[in-house]
Short mmCIF file of C-alpha atoms in Angstrom, two decimals:
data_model
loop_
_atom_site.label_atom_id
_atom_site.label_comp_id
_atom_site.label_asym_id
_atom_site.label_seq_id
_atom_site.Cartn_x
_atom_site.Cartn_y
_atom_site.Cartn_z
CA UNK A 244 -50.03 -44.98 -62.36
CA UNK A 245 -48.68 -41.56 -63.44
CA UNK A 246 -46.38 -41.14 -66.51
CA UNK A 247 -43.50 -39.97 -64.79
CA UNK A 248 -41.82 -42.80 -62.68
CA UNK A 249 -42.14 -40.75 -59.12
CA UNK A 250 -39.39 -42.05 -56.50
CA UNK A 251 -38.94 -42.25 -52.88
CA UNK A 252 -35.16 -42.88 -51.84
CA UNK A 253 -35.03 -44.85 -48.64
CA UNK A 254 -31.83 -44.52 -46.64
CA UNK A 255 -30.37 -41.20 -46.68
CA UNK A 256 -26.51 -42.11 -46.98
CA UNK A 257 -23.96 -40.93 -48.55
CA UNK A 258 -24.23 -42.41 -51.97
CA UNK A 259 -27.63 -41.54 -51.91
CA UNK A 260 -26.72 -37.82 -50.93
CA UNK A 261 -23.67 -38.27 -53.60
CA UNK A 262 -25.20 -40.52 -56.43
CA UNK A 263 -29.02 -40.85 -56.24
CA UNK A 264 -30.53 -37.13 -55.89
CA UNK A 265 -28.84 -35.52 -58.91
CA UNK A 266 -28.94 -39.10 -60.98
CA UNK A 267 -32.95 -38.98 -60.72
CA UNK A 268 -32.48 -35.02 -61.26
CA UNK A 269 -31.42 -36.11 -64.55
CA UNK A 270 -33.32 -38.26 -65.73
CA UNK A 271 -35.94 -38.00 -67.96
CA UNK A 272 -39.38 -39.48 -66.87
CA UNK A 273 -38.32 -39.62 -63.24
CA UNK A 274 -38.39 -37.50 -60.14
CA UNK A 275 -37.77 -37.46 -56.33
CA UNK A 276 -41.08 -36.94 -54.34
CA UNK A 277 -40.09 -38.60 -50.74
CA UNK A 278 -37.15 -39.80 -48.68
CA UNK A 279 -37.16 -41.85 -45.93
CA UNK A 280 -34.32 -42.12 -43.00
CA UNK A 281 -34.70 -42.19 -39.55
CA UNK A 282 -31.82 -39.53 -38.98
CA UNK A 283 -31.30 -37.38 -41.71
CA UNK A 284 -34.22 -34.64 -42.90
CA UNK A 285 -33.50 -33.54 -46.39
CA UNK A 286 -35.01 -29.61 -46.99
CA UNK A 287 -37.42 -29.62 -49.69
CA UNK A 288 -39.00 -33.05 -49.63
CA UNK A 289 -41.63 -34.98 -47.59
CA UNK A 290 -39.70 -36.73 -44.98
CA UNK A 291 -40.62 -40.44 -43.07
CA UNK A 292 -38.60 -42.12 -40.56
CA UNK A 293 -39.35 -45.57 -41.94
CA UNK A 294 -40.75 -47.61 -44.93
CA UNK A 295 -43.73 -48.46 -43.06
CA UNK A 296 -44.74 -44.62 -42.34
CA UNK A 297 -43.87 -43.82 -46.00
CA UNK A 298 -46.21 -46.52 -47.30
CA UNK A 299 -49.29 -45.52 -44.29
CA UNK A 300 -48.51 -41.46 -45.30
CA UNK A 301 -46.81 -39.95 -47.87
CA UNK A 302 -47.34 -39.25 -51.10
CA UNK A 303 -48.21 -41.18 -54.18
CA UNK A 304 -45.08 -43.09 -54.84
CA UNK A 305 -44.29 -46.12 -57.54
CA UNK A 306 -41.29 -47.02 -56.56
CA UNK A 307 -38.88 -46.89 -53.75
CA UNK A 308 -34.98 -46.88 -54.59
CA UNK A 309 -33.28 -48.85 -51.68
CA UNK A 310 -29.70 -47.21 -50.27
CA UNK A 311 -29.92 -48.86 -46.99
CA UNK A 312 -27.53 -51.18 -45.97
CA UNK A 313 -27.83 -54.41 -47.50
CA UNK A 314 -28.35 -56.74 -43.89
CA UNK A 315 -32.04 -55.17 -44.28
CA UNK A 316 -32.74 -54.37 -47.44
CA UNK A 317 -34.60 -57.62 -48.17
CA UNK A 318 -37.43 -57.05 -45.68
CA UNK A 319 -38.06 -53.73 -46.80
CA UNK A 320 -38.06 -54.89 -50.88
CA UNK A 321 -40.63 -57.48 -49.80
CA UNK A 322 -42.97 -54.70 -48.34
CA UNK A 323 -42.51 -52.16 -51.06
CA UNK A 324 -43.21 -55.08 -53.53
CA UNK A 325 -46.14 -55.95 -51.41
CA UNK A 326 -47.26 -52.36 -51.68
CA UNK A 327 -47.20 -52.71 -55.44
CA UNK A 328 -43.85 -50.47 -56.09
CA UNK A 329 -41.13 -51.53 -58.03
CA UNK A 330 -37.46 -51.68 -56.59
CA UNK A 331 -34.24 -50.55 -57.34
CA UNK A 332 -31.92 -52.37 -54.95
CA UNK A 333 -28.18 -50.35 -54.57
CA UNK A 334 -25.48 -53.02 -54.86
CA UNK A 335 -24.51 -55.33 -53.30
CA UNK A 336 -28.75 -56.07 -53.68
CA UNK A 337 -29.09 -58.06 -50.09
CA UNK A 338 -26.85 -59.52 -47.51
CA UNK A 339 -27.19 -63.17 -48.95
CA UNK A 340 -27.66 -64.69 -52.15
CA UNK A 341 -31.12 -66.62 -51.62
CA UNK A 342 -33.50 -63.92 -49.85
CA UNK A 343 -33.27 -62.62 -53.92
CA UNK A 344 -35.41 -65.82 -55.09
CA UNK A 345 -38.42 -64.59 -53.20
CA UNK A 346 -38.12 -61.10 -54.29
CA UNK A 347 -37.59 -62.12 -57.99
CA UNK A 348 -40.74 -64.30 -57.35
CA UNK A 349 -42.83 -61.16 -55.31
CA UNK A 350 -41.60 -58.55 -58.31
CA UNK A 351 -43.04 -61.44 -60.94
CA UNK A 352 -45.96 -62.02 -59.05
CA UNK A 353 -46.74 -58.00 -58.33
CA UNK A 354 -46.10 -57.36 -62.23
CA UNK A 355 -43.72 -54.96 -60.70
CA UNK A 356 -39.56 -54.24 -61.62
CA UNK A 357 -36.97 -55.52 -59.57
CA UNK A 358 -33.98 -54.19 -60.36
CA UNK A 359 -30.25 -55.20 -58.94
CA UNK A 360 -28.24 -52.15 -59.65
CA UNK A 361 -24.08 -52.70 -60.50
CA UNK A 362 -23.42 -49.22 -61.25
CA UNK A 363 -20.17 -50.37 -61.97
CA UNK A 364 -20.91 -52.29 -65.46
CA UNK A 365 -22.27 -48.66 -66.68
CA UNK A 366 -19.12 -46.63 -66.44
CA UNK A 367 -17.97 -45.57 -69.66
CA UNK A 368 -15.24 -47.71 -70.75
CA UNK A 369 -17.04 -51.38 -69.72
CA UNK A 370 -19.17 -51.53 -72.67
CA UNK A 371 -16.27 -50.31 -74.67
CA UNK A 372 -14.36 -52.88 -73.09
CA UNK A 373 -16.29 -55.69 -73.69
CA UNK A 374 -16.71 -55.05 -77.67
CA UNK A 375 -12.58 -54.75 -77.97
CA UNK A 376 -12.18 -58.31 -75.44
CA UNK A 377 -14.69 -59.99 -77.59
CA UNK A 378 -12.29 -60.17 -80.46
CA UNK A 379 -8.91 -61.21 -78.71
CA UNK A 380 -7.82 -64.32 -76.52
CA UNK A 381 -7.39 -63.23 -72.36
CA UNK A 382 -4.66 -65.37 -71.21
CA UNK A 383 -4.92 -63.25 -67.67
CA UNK A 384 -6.61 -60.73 -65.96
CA UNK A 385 -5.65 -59.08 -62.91
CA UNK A 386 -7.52 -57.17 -60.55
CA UNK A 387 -6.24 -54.30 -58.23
CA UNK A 388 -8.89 -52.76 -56.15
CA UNK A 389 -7.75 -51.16 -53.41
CA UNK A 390 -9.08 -47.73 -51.33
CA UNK A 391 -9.31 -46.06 -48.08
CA UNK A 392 -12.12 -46.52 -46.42
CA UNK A 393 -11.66 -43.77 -43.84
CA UNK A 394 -12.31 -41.58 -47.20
CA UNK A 395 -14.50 -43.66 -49.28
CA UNK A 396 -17.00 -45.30 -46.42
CA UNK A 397 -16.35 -42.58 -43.55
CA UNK A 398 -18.49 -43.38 -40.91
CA UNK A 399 -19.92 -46.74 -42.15
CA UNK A 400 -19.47 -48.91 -38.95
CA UNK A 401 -22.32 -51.25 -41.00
CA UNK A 402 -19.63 -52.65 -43.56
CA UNK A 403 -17.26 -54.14 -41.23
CA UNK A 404 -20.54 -55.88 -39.17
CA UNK A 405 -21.75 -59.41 -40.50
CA UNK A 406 -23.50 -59.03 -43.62
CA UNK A 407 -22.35 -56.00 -44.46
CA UNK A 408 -19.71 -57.22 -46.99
CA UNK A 409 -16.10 -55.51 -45.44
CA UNK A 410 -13.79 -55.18 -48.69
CA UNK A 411 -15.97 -56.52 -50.91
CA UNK A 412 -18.28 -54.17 -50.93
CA UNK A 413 -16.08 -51.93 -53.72
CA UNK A 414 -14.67 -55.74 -54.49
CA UNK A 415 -17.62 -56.16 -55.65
CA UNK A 416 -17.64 -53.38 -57.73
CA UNK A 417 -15.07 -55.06 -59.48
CA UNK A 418 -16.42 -58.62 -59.75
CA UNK A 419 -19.50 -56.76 -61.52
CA UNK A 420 -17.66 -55.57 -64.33
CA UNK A 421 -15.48 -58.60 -64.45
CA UNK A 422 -18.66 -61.09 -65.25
CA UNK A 423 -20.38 -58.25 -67.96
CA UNK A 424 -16.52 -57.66 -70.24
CA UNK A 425 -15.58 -61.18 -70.05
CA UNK A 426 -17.78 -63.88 -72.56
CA UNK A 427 -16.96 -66.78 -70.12
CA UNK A 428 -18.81 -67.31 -66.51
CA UNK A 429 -16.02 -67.44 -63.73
CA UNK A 430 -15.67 -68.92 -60.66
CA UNK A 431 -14.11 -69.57 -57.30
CA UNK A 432 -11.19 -71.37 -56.82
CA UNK A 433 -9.65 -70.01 -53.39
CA UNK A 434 -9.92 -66.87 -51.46
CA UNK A 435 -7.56 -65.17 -48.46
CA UNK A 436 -9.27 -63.04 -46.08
CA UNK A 437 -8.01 -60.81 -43.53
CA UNK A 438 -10.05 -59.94 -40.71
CA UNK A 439 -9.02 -57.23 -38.44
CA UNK A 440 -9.38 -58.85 -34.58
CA UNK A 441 -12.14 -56.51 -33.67
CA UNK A 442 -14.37 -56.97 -36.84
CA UNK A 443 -16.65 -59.05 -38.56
CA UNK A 444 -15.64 -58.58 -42.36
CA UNK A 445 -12.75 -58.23 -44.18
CA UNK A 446 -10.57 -55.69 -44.50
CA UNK A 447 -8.18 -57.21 -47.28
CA UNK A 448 -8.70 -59.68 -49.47
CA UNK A 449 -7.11 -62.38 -52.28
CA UNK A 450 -8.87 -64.26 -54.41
CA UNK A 451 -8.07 -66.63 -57.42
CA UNK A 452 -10.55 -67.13 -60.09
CA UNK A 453 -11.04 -69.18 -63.51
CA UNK A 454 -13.10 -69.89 -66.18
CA UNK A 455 -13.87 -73.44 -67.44
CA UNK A 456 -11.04 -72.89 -69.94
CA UNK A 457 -8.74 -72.40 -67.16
CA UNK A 458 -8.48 -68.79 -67.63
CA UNK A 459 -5.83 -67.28 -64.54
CA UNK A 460 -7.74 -64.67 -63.05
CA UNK A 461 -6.03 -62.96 -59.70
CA UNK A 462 -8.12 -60.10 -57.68
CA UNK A 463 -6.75 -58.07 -54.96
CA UNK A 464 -8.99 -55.72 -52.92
CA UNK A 465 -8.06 -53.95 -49.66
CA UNK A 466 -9.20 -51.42 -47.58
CA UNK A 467 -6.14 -49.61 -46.30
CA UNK A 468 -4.58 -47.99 -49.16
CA UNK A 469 -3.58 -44.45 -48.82
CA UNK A 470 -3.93 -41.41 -51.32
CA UNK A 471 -5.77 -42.01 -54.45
CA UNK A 472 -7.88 -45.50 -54.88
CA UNK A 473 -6.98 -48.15 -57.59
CA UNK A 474 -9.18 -49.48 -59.60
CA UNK A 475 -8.11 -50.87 -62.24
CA UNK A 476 -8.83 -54.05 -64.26
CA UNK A 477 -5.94 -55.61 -66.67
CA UNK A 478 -6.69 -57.85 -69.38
CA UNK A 479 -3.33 -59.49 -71.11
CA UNK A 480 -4.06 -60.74 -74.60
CA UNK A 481 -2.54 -62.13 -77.76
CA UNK A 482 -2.46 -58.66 -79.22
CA UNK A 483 -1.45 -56.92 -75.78
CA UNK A 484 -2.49 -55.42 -72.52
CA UNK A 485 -6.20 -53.89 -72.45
CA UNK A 486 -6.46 -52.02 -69.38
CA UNK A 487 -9.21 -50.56 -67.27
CA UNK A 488 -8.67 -47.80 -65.12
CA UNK A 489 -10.47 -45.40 -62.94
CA UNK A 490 -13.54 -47.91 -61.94
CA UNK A 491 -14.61 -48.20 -65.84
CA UNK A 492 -13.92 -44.91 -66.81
CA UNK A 493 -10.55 -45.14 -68.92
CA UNK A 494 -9.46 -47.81 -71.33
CA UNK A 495 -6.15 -48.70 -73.05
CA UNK A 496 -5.44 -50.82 -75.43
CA UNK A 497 -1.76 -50.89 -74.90
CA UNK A 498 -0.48 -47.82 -74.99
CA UNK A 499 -3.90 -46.04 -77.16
CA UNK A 500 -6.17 -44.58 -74.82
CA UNK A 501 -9.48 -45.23 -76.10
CA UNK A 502 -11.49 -43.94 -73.32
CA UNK A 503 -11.28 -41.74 -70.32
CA UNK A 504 -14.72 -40.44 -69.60
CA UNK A 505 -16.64 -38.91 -66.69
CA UNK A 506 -18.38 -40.83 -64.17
CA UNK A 507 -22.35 -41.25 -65.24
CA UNK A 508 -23.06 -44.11 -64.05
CA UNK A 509 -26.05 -43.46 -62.05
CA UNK A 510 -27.92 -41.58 -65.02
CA UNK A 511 -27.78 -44.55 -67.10
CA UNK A 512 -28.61 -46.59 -63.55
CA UNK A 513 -32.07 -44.81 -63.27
CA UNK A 514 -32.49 -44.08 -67.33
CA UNK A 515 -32.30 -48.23 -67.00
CA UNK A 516 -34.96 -47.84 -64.20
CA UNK A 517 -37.09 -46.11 -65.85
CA UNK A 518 -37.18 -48.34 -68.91
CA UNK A 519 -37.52 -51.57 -67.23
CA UNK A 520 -41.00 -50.30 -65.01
CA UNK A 521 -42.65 -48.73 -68.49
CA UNK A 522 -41.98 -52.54 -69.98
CA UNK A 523 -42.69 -54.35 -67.03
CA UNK A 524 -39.30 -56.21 -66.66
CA UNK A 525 -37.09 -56.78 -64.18
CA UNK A 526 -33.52 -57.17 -64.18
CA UNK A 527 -31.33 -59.18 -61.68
CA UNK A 528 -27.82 -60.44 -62.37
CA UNK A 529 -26.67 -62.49 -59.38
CA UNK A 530 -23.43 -63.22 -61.08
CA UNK A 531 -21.01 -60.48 -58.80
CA UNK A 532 -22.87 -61.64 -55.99
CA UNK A 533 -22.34 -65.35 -56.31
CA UNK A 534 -18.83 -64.35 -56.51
CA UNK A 535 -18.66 -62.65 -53.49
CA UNK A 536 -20.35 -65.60 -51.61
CA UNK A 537 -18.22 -68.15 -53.06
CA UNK A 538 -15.25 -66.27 -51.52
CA UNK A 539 -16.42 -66.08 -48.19
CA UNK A 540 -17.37 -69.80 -48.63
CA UNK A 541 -13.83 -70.73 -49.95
CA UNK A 542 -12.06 -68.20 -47.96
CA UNK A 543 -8.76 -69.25 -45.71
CA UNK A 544 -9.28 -66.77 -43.21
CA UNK A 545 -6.30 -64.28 -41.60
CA UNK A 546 -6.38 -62.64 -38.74
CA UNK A 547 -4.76 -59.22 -38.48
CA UNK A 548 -4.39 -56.45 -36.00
CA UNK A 549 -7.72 -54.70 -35.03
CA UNK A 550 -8.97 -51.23 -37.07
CA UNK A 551 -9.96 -48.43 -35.92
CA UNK A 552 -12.02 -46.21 -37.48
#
């Protein structure tokens, strides 16, 4: 296997367009030889309309960084795993929470990395965030995560079919960097979810959470909010608010703003990569997703008018 970690990016979306190209351009160690998409022909690289073709005729490859949609993402990690690449799996890492077990047993079995990306827990102000929470007693959190998905998911009819996650598919975003700043695990305790009449996933969600200490934890996501997105995280404590803005980017601690950073997340995603496959580990946190499932478990479904994209 060659020194340098050599890539090919399989689904040719838009946060692989957005995210993945110039986050492997960056890192050291790594580097984009192949993409694969049935549609979309990127200039300047070797191009395959599927996995399989990839595998039978392209170039020498050790790993494959999945951006498909998650309903079959778990068929195509079994074959690249079965080919002897590792994986990097774009979050939410499959449509269900047991197809991982195999995978984490393939990837163990291979001596090969599987690795369940939240890009969310490496924005700037989570670690930050973390070290300051560690210190003080939460006595709440709230949750606001709210966007457009006309702007954020243009196009995307895959999100609002079954498995393909509706709302929380940013929720989850959120859930991530809930279960990495908090030093309790968290569960379920009820959900709301609205369901436009013509779709298969939410739109809109509610969802009340707790630790086993009782902690009040209220989350909000929704998919019709106008203008800018919110993102935003609020911690109350004995010594005041802590609040995280921006996806992870800014932090407050009350009024003191301790952090308000650009978005690298997907740097430190693949610098992680890289470092896992040179010492043979893999890394896969099921914690956000377990959330997620829970709610659709627990969920009181709603009902609401139909959405049109």
């Amino acid at each position: 296997m060659s020194d340098l970690l050599r890539i090919a990016i399989v689904g040719f979306g838009e946060i692989a367009c957005r995210q993945h190209v110039s986050a492997i351009a960056k890192t050291s160690g790594a580097a984009l030889v192949a993409v694969v998409d049935p549609a979309k022909t990127p200039s300047g690289l070797p191009h395959f309309r599927d996995l399989t073709e990839l595998l039978r005729d392209g170039p020498e490859i050790d790993a494959v960084a999945l951006c498909t949609p998650p309903q079959v993402r778990h068929v195509q990690a079994a074959m690249a795993l079965a080919a002897g690449k590792h994986v990097l799996l774009e979050k939410p890492p499959g449509a269900t929470v047991s197809e991982l077990t195999p995978l984490i047993a393939a990837a163990h079995e291979a001596n090969r990395t599987l690795f369940a990306t939240w890009h969310s827990r490496y924005a700037p102000a989570v670690g930050p965030a973390r070290k300051l929470l560690a210190g003080r007693t939460i006595s709440k959190v709230t949750i606001i995560w709210k966007e457009d998905v006309r702007v954020w998911h243009p196009g995307q009819t895959w999100i609002f079919e079954a498995g393909g996650f509706g709302v929380f598919d940013p929720g989850i975003n959120a859930l991530s960097i809930l279960t990495e700043i908090l030093p309790s695990q968290v569960f379920v305790k009820s959900a709301v979810l609205d369901f436009p009449a013509n779709r298969e996933t939410p739109i809109a969600a509610a969802i009340e959470l707790s630790d086993a200490n009782g902690l009040p934890i209220h989350a909000e996501f929704d998919f019709r909010q106008s203008g800018p997105p919110s993102w935003d995280i609020l911690c109350e404590t004995e010594a005041g608010p802590v609040m995280l803005s921006k996806g992870g980017r800014q932090l407050r601690d009350g009024n003191r703003l301790m952090v308000d950073a650009t978005d690298e997340e997907y740097p430190a995603l693949y610098r992680r990569f890289v470092a896992l496959t040179s010492d043979g580990k893999s890394d896969v946190d099921l914690a956000p997703l377990r959330l997620a499932a829970d709610s659709f478990m627990l969920g009181r479904r709603r009902f609401v008018e139909a959405f049109e994209d």
